Short mmCIF file of C-alpha atoms in Angstrom, two decimals:
data_model
loop_
_atom_site.label_atom_id
_atom_site.label_comp_id
_atom_site.label_asym_id
_atom_site.label_seq_id
_atom_site.Cartn_x
_atom_site.Cartn_y
_atom_site.Cartn_z
CA MET A 11 124.79 25.41 168.50
CA GLY A 12 128.17 24.22 167.30
CA THR A 13 129.07 21.06 165.48
CA GLN A 14 129.10 17.87 167.56
CA THR A 15 130.77 14.61 166.59
CA HIS A 16 129.92 11.13 167.87
CA ALA A 17 132.09 8.07 167.57
CA GLY A 18 131.18 6.17 164.45
CA ALA A 19 129.29 9.10 162.96
CA GLY A 20 130.12 12.23 161.03
CA PRO A 21 129.66 15.76 162.32
CA VAL A 22 126.17 16.81 163.27
CA ASP A 23 125.19 20.45 163.16
CA GLY A 24 122.22 22.58 164.02
CA GLN A 25 121.65 23.72 160.47
CA GLU A 26 120.92 20.15 159.36
CA ALA A 27 118.42 19.71 162.18
CA THR A 28 116.74 23.02 161.37
CA ALA A 29 116.40 22.00 157.74
CA ILE A 30 114.91 18.63 158.74
CA LEU A 31 112.41 20.32 161.06
CA GLU A 32 111.38 22.88 158.45
CA ARG A 33 110.93 20.15 155.87
CA ALA A 34 108.84 18.10 158.30
CA ARG A 35 106.68 21.10 159.21
CA GLY A 36 106.04 21.84 155.55
CA PHE A 37 105.20 18.20 154.85
CA VAL A 38 102.93 17.63 157.85
CA ASP A 39 101.13 20.98 158.18
CA PRO A 40 98.67 20.39 155.30
CA GLU A 41 97.63 17.08 156.88
CA LEU A 42 97.28 18.77 160.27
CA ARG A 43 95.29 21.69 158.86
CA SER A 44 92.96 19.33 157.02
CA ALA A 45 92.38 17.31 160.19
CA VAL A 46 91.78 20.39 162.38
CA ASP A 47 89.49 21.95 159.77
CA SER A 48 87.27 18.87 160.01
CA LEU A 49 86.44 19.65 163.66
CA PRO A 50 83.12 21.25 164.60
CA GLY A 51 83.05 25.00 165.30
CA THR A 52 84.18 25.65 168.86
CA MET A 53 86.77 22.89 169.01
CA ARG A 54 88.14 23.94 165.63
CA ARG A 55 88.50 27.53 166.81
CA VAL A 56 90.38 26.48 169.96
CA ALA A 57 92.65 24.13 168.01
CA LEU A 58 93.42 26.72 165.34
CA TYR A 59 94.32 29.20 168.07
CA HIS A 60 96.45 26.65 169.92
CA PHE A 61 98.42 25.81 166.76
CA GLY A 62 98.96 29.52 166.13
CA TRP A 63 96.95 29.61 162.91
CA GLN A 64 94.31 31.99 164.26
CA HIS A 65 94.13 34.81 166.76
CA ALA A 66 91.69 34.62 169.64
CA ASP A 67 89.14 36.60 167.64
CA GLY A 68 89.25 34.07 164.80
CA THR A 69 91.29 36.17 162.37
CA PRO A 70 94.22 34.45 160.58
CA ALA A 71 97.61 34.42 162.31
CA ALA A 72 101.10 33.80 160.95
CA GLY A 73 101.34 30.83 163.28
CA ASN A 74 103.82 29.18 165.58
CA ALA A 75 102.81 25.55 165.74
CA GLY A 76 105.99 24.43 167.48
CA LYS A 77 109.21 22.92 166.18
CA ALA A 78 107.69 19.70 164.74
CA ILE A 79 110.28 17.55 166.52
CA ARG A 80 108.01 14.52 166.86
CA PRO A 81 106.72 14.37 163.28
CA ALA A 82 110.30 14.97 162.11
CA LEU A 83 111.37 11.91 164.09
CA VAL A 84 108.64 9.80 162.45
CA LEU A 85 109.64 10.89 158.95
CA THR A 86 113.40 10.70 159.55
CA ALA A 87 113.20 7.25 161.16
CA ALA A 88 111.12 6.00 158.24
CA GLU A 89 113.66 7.34 155.76
CA ALA A 90 116.64 5.96 157.70
CA LEU A 91 115.22 2.45 157.52
CA GLY A 92 113.18 2.50 154.34
CA GLY A 93 114.32 5.37 152.15
CA PRO A 94 112.36 8.29 150.66
CA ALA A 95 109.33 6.15 149.77
CA ALA A 96 108.87 5.14 153.42
CA ARG A 97 109.18 8.76 154.48
CA ARG A 98 106.44 9.83 152.08
CA ALA A 99 104.20 6.98 153.25
CA ALA A 100 104.55 8.00 156.91
CA GLY A 101 102.92 11.42 156.53
CA ARG A 102 99.68 10.54 158.30
CA ALA A 103 101.55 8.83 161.12
CA ALA A 104 103.70 11.94 161.55
CA ALA A 105 100.59 14.13 161.71
CA ALA A 106 98.98 11.74 164.19
CA VAL A 107 101.94 12.00 166.55
CA GLU A 108 101.83 15.80 166.37
CA LEU A 109 98.10 15.78 167.13
CA VAL A 110 98.68 13.61 170.19
CA HIS A 111 101.50 15.87 171.33
CA ASN A 112 99.25 18.92 171.12
CA PHE A 113 96.42 17.10 172.89
CA THR A 114 98.80 16.63 175.82
CA LEU A 115 99.87 20.29 175.71
CA LEU A 116 96.27 21.53 175.87
CA HIS A 117 95.54 19.28 178.84
CA ASP A 118 98.85 19.91 180.62
CA ASP A 119 98.35 23.67 180.44
CA VAL A 120 94.97 23.32 182.14
CA MET A 121 96.29 21.00 184.86
CA ASP A 122 99.47 23.01 185.47
CA ARG A 123 97.64 26.37 185.15
CA ASP A 124 100.31 27.58 182.75
CA THR A 125 99.29 30.91 181.26
CA THR A 126 101.79 31.19 178.38
CA ARG A 127 102.78 28.86 175.55
CA ARG A 128 104.67 29.74 172.38
CA HIS A 129 104.73 33.39 173.45
CA ARG A 130 100.91 33.62 173.61
CA PRO A 131 98.25 33.11 176.29
CA THR A 132 97.38 29.42 176.64
CA ALA A 133 94.11 28.18 175.19
CA TRP A 134 92.40 27.66 178.54
CA THR A 135 93.07 31.27 179.57
CA VAL A 136 91.36 32.45 176.37
CA PHE A 137 88.51 29.94 175.94
CA GLY A 138 88.13 28.41 179.41
CA ASP A 139 89.02 25.03 180.88
CA ALA A 140 86.17 23.05 179.35
CA ASP A 141 86.78 24.16 175.77
CA ALA A 142 90.53 23.58 176.02
CA ILE A 143 90.02 20.09 177.46
CA LEU A 144 87.46 19.16 174.82
CA ALA A 145 89.67 20.47 172.02
CA GLY A 146 92.48 18.29 173.36
CA ASP A 147 90.17 15.28 173.42
CA ALA A 148 89.22 15.99 169.82
CA LEU A 149 92.86 16.17 168.71
CA GLN A 150 93.53 12.75 170.22
CA ALA A 151 90.52 11.33 168.37
CA LEU A 152 91.71 12.95 165.14
CA ALA A 153 95.10 11.26 165.54
CA LEU A 154 93.59 7.81 165.82
CA ARG A 155 91.16 8.52 162.97
CA LEU A 156 94.07 9.48 160.70
CA LEU A 157 95.66 6.10 161.31
CA ALA A 158 92.36 4.21 161.09
CA GLN A 159 91.80 5.70 157.63
CA ASP A 160 95.38 5.16 156.45
CA PRO A 161 95.52 2.34 153.84
CA HIS A 162 99.19 1.62 154.60
CA PRO A 163 99.69 -1.95 155.92
CA ALA A 164 101.54 -0.63 158.99
CA ALA A 165 98.62 1.59 160.05
CA PRO A 166 96.82 -0.89 162.38
CA ALA A 167 100.01 -1.63 164.32
CA ALA A 168 100.80 2.09 164.39
CA ALA A 169 97.36 2.90 165.81
CA ALA A 170 97.77 0.29 168.54
CA LEU A 171 101.23 1.58 169.40
CA LEU A 172 100.06 5.19 169.54
CA ALA A 173 97.06 4.28 171.71
CA SER A 174 99.35 2.44 174.15
CA CYS A 175 101.60 5.47 174.20
CA VAL A 176 98.67 7.75 175.10
CA ILE A 177 97.88 5.50 178.06
CA GLU A 178 101.51 5.74 179.18
CA LEU A 179 101.43 9.51 178.76
CA CYS A 180 98.34 9.69 180.97
CA GLU A 181 100.02 7.55 183.61
CA GLY A 182 103.07 9.79 183.50
CA GLN A 183 100.96 12.91 183.87
CA HIS A 184 99.08 11.31 186.78
CA ALA A 185 102.39 10.53 188.48
CA ASP A 186 103.53 14.10 187.89
CA THR A 187 100.42 15.72 189.35
CA ALA A 188 100.44 13.32 192.31
CA MET A 189 104.10 14.13 192.96
CA GLU A 190 103.32 17.84 193.09
CA GLN A 191 100.98 17.21 196.03
CA ARG A 192 103.54 15.34 198.10
CA ALA A 193 106.03 16.78 200.56
CA CYS A 194 109.55 17.35 199.26
CA ALA A 195 110.97 14.67 201.54
CA GLU A 196 108.63 12.03 200.07
CA VAL A 197 109.78 12.30 196.43
CA ARG A 198 112.46 9.91 195.14
CA LEU A 199 114.74 10.58 192.19
CA ASP A 200 114.12 7.18 190.57
CA GLU A 201 110.36 7.77 190.45
CA ALA A 202 110.88 11.26 189.05
CA LEU A 203 112.97 9.77 186.24
CA ALA A 204 110.34 7.11 185.55
CA MET A 205 107.66 9.80 185.43
CA ALA A 206 109.70 11.85 182.97
CA GLU A 207 110.25 8.86 180.71
CA ALA A 208 106.51 8.22 180.60
CA LYS A 209 105.59 11.89 180.07
CA THR A 210 108.23 12.83 177.51
CA GLY A 211 110.32 9.85 176.45
CA ALA A 212 107.33 7.68 175.56
CA LEU A 213 106.05 9.90 172.74
CA LEU A 214 109.49 10.52 171.22
CA GLY A 215 110.10 6.77 171.35
CA CYS A 216 106.71 6.14 169.79
CA ALA A 217 107.48 8.62 167.01
CA CYS A 218 110.67 6.78 166.09
CA ALA A 219 108.93 3.40 166.34
CA LEU A 220 106.11 4.54 164.04
CA GLY A 221 108.67 5.60 161.45
CA ALA A 222 110.26 2.16 161.70
CA LEU A 223 106.87 0.47 161.27
CA TYR A 224 106.19 2.42 158.08
CA ALA A 225 109.60 1.35 156.79
CA GLY A 226 108.67 -2.31 157.23
CA ALA A 227 111.16 -2.83 160.06
CA THR A 228 111.38 -5.97 162.18
CA ALA A 229 110.02 -6.07 165.73
CA GLU A 230 113.59 -5.86 167.05
CA GLU A 231 114.32 -2.80 164.93
CA VAL A 232 111.08 -1.12 166.03
CA ALA A 233 112.00 -1.76 169.68
CA ALA A 234 115.49 -0.32 169.19
CA MET A 235 114.09 2.81 167.56
CA ASP A 236 111.63 3.18 170.42
CA ALA A 237 114.49 2.88 172.91
CA PHE A 238 116.52 5.48 170.98
CA GLY A 239 113.62 7.94 171.11
CA ARG A 240 112.95 7.29 174.80
CA GLU A 241 116.54 7.92 175.83
CA ALA A 242 116.76 11.03 173.66
CA GLY A 243 113.39 12.12 175.07
CA LEU A 244 114.62 11.81 178.64
CA ALA A 245 117.68 13.86 177.71
CA PHE A 246 115.31 16.39 176.16
CA GLN A 247 113.26 16.56 179.37
CA LEU A 248 116.35 17.01 181.52
CA ILE A 249 117.50 19.95 179.39
CA ASP A 250 113.96 21.32 179.24
CA ASP A 251 113.81 21.27 183.04
CA VAL A 252 117.11 23.16 183.22
CA ILE A 253 115.71 25.73 180.81
CA GLY A 254 112.53 25.89 182.90
CA ILE A 255 114.62 27.24 185.78
CA TRP A 256 117.45 29.16 184.13
CA GLY A 257 116.07 29.83 180.64
CA ASP A 258 115.79 33.21 178.98
CA PRO A 259 112.09 34.24 178.85
CA MET A 260 112.68 35.79 175.42
CA ARG A 261 113.59 32.34 174.13
CA THR A 262 111.27 30.16 176.21
CA GLY A 263 108.11 32.26 175.95
CA LYS A 264 107.54 31.77 179.70
CA PRO A 265 108.41 33.94 182.70
CA ALA A 266 111.83 33.43 184.28
CA GLY A 267 111.76 30.73 186.94
CA ALA A 268 108.17 29.76 186.09
CA ASP A 269 108.74 26.15 187.19
CA LEU A 270 110.13 27.31 190.54
CA ALA A 271 107.23 29.70 191.09
CA ALA A 272 104.83 26.82 190.43
CA ARG A 273 106.84 24.71 192.90
CA LYS A 274 107.27 22.02 190.24
CA LYS A 275 109.31 19.02 191.26
CA SER A 276 111.25 18.96 188.02
CA LEU A 277 114.25 16.65 187.66
CA PRO A 278 116.93 19.18 188.72
CA VAL A 279 114.79 20.13 191.72
CA VAL A 280 114.29 16.51 192.83
CA ALA A 281 118.00 15.80 192.35
CA ALA A 282 118.75 18.83 194.50
CA LEU A 283 116.19 17.92 197.16
CA THR A 284 117.61 14.39 197.50
CA SER A 285 121.27 15.47 197.59
CA GLY A 286 121.55 15.58 201.38
CA THR A 287 123.32 18.95 201.24
CA PRO A 288 122.66 22.10 203.27
CA ALA A 289 121.37 23.70 200.07
CA ALA A 290 118.84 20.85 199.78
CA ALA A 291 117.45 21.75 203.19
CA GLU A 292 117.25 25.41 202.17
CA LEU A 293 115.44 24.45 198.94
CA ALA A 294 112.95 22.30 200.87
CA ARG A 295 112.22 25.22 203.19
CA LEU A 296 111.60 27.52 200.25
CA TYR A 297 109.41 24.97 198.45
CA GLU A 298 107.24 24.39 201.52
CA VAL A 299 105.99 28.00 201.34
CA PRO A 300 103.72 28.93 198.39
CA TYR A 301 105.34 31.32 195.95
CA GLY A 302 104.82 34.94 196.90
CA ARG A 303 104.28 34.23 200.61
CA SER A 304 107.88 34.06 201.75
CA GLY A 305 108.10 37.78 202.47
CA LEU A 306 110.72 38.16 199.75
CA ALA A 307 110.33 40.17 196.58
CA ALA A 308 109.39 37.96 193.64
CA GLU A 309 112.72 38.32 191.82
CA GLU A 310 114.70 37.67 194.99
CA GLU A 311 112.63 34.61 195.87
CA THR A 312 113.10 33.14 192.39
CA ALA A 313 116.83 33.88 192.42
CA ARG A 314 117.32 32.38 195.87
CA THR A 315 115.40 29.23 194.94
CA ALA A 316 117.34 28.79 191.69
CA LEU A 317 120.60 29.27 193.59
CA ALA A 318 119.62 26.58 196.12
CA VAL A 319 118.93 24.12 193.28
CA GLU A 320 122.30 24.92 191.73
CA GLN A 321 124.27 24.75 195.00
CA ALA A 322 122.63 21.40 195.81
CA GLY A 323 123.94 20.04 192.52
CA GLY A 324 120.65 19.87 190.62
CA ARG A 325 121.82 21.74 187.54
CA ASP A 326 125.09 19.81 187.16
CA TRP A 327 123.35 16.48 187.77
CA ALA A 328 120.74 17.19 185.11
CA GLN A 329 123.35 18.14 182.52
CA VAL A 330 125.49 15.07 183.22
CA GLN A 331 122.44 12.83 183.19
CA ALA A 332 121.31 14.32 179.86
CA ALA A 333 124.69 13.51 178.31
CA ASP A 334 124.50 9.97 179.65
CA ARG A 335 121.01 9.45 178.22
CA MET A 336 122.19 10.75 174.85
CA ALA A 337 125.05 8.24 174.88
CA ARG A 338 122.53 5.46 175.53
CA ALA A 339 120.35 6.78 172.71
CA MET A 340 123.28 6.63 170.30
CA GLN A 341 123.98 3.03 171.30
CA GLU A 342 120.39 2.05 170.55
CA LEU A 343 120.47 3.85 167.21
CA ALA A 344 123.72 2.16 166.20
CA ARG A 345 122.07 -1.22 166.74
CA VAL A 346 119.49 -0.61 164.04
CA VAL A 347 121.09 2.05 161.79
CA PRO A 348 124.85 1.40 161.87
CA GLU A 349 125.65 3.43 158.75
CA PRO A 350 126.50 7.07 159.67
CA GLU A 351 124.99 8.36 156.43
CA SER A 352 121.60 6.82 157.18
CA ALA A 353 121.67 7.77 160.88
CA GLY A 354 122.69 11.38 160.28
CA GLY A 355 119.22 12.90 160.32
CA LEU A 356 118.25 11.19 163.55
CA LEU A 357 121.56 12.18 165.13
CA ALA A 358 120.99 15.78 164.09
CA LEU A 359 117.51 15.83 165.64
CA ALA A 360 118.71 14.20 168.86
CA GLU A 361 121.52 16.74 169.13
CA PHE A 362 119.14 19.60 168.40
CA VAL A 363 116.74 18.82 171.22
CA THR A 364 119.47 18.28 173.79
CA ARG A 365 121.84 21.11 172.89
CA ARG A 366 119.42 23.98 173.23
CA SER A 367 120.77 27.10 174.88
CA THR A 368 119.32 28.31 178.16
#
């Protein structure tokens, strides 16, 4: 990723974001490990596997617990508004957000029947649906317990905000699963965007808002940070959906065209389906037949479906929309953190999640 420059801010580069993420992972992991280690046997084993800290047989693993984007947002938002002391104080909140994120991943993998995450078999494929679901439930409870036990004065408001976010996440996931059952012609682009904001934008917004709370921010500042995270989160989802279709399996850890094979109505797909183009009609015909039953070879079917999405404008629309959402995010951030020096970390993270290569 090259250096990007925004009006009113200095250059933002990927190395800064990587350093912020590594620092956040190092800061939050001990809190996460302590929380997970407090779980009873089976749920602890599933959670340790899911985070990449154990192999399926229970032996230690080097680990790939993800990029730590959400806890990094908590910590960086706290520091932007309240300095290093606020960042240090927000450690439990950062861990709580990461626990909630992983609760959603465990559940989403079961519901979507995804078989690979972080280059390994998903937890439900190893331990079964019930154990994966229960481990996810336990991670959500751990998140709220972390905040309930946090003596910081912002903790009660943070717990309420995170609980409200979980409800929104569940509503977004419900909308997503319901959408998958509907005919292509029945899905609207505006509802797909609203679903994505609830599923992805809500937790990134919550992460930024929690950081603001721990910095002692005003209600207006907390709301602006939430809006910044939501817009950046929607940009993130748009790019993630592009990667889900055209991404390199070596980088994504998932098979090529996995979203198309699952007939997911991701944002580029819905944009393509609602474009009114001949390619949209071709895409709808392909999507109406379950993957593998079209009579085409698997690679050809995936390639033809991806081409239909692209020819119907889905890829271009998603990339333009992602840039627009990032511009909105920057406007929200400038409202509450106008100084480029203070905003730099948040800018770097926002750029990182929306400039990923496919």
